[in-house]
Coordinates of C-alpha atoms in Angstrom, one line a residue:
X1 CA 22.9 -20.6 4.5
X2 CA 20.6 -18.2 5.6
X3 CA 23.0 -16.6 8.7
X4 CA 25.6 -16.0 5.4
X5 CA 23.1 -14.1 3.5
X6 CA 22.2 -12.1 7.0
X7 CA 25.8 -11.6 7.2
X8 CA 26.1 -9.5 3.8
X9 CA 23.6 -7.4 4.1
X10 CA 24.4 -3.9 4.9
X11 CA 20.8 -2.8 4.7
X12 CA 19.1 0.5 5.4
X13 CA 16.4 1.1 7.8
X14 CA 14.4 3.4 8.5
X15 CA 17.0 6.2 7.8
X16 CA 17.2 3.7 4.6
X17 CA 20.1 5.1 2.8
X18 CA 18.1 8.7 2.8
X19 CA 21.4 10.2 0.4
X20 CA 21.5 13.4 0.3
X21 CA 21.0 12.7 -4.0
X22 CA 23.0 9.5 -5.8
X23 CA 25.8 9.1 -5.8
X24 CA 28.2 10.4 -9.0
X25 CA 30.5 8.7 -11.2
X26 CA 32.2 11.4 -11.6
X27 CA 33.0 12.4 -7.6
X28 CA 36.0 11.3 -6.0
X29 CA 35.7 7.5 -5.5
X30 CA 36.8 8.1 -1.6
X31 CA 34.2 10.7 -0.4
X32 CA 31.7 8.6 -2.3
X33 CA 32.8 5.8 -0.3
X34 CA 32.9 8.0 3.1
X35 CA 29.5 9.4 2.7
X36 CA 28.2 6.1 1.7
X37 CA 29.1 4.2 4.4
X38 CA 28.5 7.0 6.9
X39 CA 25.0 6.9 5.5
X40 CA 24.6 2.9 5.6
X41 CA 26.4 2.9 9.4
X42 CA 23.1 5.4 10.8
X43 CA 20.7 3.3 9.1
X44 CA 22.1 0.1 10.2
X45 CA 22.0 1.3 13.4
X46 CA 18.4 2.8 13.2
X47 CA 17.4 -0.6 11.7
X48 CA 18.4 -2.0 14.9
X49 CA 16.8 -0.1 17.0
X50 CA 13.6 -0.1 14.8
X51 CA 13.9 -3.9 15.4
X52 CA 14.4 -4.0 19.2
X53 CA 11.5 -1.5 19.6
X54 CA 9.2 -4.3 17.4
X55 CA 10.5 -6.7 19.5
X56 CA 9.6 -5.3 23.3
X57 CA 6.4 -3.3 22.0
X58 CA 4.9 -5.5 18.9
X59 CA 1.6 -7.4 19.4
X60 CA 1.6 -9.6 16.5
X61 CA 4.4 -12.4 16.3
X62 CA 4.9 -11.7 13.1
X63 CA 6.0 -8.3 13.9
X64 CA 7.7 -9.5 16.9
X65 CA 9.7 -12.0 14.6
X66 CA 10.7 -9.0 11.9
X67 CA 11.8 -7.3 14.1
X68 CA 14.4 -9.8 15.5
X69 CA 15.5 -10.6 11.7
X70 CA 16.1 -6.8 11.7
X71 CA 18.1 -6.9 14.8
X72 CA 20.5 -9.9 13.4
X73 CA 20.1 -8.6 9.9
X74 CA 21.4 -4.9 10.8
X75 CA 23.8 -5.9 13.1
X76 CA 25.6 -8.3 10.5
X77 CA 25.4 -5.5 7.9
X78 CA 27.1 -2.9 10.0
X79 CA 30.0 -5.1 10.7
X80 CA 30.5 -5.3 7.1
X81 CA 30.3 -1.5 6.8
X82 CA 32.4 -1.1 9.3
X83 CA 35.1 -3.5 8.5
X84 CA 35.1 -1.9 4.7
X85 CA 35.4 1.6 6.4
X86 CA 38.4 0.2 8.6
X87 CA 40.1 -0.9 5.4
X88 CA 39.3 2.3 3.6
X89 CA 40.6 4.0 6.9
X90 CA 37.2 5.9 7.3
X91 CA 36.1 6.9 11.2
X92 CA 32.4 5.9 11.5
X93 CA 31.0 7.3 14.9
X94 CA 30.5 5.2 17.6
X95 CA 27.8 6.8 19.4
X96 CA 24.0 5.8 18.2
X97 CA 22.4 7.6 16.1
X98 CA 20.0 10.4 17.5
X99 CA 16.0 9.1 17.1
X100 CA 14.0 10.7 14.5
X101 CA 10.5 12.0 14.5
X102 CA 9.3 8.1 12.9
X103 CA 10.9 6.5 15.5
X104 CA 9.6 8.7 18.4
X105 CA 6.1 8.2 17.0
X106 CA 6.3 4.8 16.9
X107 CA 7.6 5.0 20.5
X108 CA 4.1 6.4 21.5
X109 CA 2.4 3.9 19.5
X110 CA 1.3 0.8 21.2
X111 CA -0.9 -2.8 20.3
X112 CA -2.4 -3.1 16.7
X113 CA -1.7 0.5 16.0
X114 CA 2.1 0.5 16.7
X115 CA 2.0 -3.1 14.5
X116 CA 0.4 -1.0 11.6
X117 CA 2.7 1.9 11.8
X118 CA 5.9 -0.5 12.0
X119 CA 5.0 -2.6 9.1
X120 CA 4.3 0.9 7.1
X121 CA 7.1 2.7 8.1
X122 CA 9.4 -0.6 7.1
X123 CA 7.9 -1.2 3.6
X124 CA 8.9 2.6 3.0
X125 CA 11.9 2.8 4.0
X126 CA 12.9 -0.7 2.3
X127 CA 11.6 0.9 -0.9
X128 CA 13.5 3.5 -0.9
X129 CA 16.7 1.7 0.5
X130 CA 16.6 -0.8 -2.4
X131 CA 16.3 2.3 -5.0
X132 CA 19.0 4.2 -3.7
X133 CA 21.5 0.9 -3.0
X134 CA 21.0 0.2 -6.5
X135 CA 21.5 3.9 -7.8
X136 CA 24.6 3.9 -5.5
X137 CA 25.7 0.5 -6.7
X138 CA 25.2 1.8 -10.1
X139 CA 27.1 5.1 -9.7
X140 CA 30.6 4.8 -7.7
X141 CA 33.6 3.6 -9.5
X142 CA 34.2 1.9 -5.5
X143 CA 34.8 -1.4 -6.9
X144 CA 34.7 -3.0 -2.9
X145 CA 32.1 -0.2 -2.6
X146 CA 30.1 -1.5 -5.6
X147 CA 30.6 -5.4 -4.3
X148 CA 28.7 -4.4 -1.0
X149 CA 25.9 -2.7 -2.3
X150 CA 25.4 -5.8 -4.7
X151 CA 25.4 -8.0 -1.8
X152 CA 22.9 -5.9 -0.1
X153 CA 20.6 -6.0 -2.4
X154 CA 18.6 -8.9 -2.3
X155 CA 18.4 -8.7 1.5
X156 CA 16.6 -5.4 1.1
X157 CA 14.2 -7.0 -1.3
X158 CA 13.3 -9.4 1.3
X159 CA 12.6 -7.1 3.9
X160 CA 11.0 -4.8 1.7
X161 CA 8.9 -7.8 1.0
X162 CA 8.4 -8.9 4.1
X163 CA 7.2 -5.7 5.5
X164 CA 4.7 -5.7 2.1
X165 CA 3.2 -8.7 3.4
X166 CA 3.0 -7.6 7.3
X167 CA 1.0 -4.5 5.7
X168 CA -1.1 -6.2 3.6
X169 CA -2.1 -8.6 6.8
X170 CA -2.3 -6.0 9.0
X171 CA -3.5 -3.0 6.7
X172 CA -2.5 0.6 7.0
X173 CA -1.2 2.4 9.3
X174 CA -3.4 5.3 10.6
X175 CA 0.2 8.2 10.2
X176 CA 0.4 6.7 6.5
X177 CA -3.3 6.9 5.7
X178 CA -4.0 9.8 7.3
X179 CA -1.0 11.9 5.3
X180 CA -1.8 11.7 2.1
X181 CA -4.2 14.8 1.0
X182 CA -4.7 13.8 -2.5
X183 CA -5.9 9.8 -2.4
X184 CA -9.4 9.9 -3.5
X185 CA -12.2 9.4 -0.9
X186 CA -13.3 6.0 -0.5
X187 CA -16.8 4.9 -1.4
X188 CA -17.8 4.6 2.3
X189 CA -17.3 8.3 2.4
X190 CA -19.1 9.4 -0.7

């Protein structure tokens, strides 16, 4: 069922599990799991509020409708981080995450352009969110540690994916294009 798969994911948003590097086999499987979580509670979190801002300022239903999966998506996922972190008898903070410079950019944006910048900023940070889920997956000897980051996964992949496809229908965002200094010039202007 489609609500069950929601319901493991304990994705990464735009924070998208930004570690500070992967984690090691070799660290002390109950800081790993600390920083892990900490790390998968702020994005979950920043997902959400990435999703709600889609919602109220998105033109396109499509974007509109991401951003409600991301909502329900995120919301599921942090009550499975926070039910592991209960277990493991780890304090998660309850206040909201601070905003970031992303998310206060694509407050400002608005109409096609804040469409663009959403569906950029999401296939980025669901990228990277799948890479370093499955490095941290990889890496801790957390066996219930391990079993969430499995689970999460292929719920990443589909959001990465989705947000591929909102991109390619809606083409790049003016912050993304505009940043890279060493694309070549196009032909229009050669």
């Amino acid at each position: 069922m489609k609500l069950q798969t929601c319901g493991v994911l304990v994705g990464c948003g735009i924070a998208a599990l930004a570690w500070a590097g992967p984690v090691r086999a070799d660290d002390a499987a109950a800081p790993q799991t600390e920083e892990v979580l900490l790390k998968l509670h702020h994005a979950n979190q920043m997902e959400v509020a990435a999703g709600k801002l889609a919602q109220e300022k998105g033109q396109s239903k499509d974007v509109k409708s991401f951003g409600k999966t991301l909502v329900n998506d995120h919301t599921a996922a942090d009550k499975k981080v926070m039910a592991l972190a209960k277990q493991e008898k780890i304090d998660l903070p309850t206040s909201e995450p601070m905003s970031d410079d992303k998310m206060e950019k694509m407050k400002s944006a608005s109409g096609a352009d804040f469409d663009q910048m959403f569906a950029a900023e999401m296939l980025e940070a669901h990228k990277q969110a799948v890479a370093d889920a499955k490095s941290a997956r990889d890496a801790t000897a957390d066996k219930k540690l391990k079993s969430l980051l499995a689970t999460t996964i292929p719920v990443l992949e589909k959001h990465r994916d989705t947000a591929q496809k909102l991109t390619d229908k809606l083409g790049p965002s003016a912050s993304t294009t505009g940043t890279n200094i060493n694309a070549a010039p196009s032909a229009a202007a050669k």
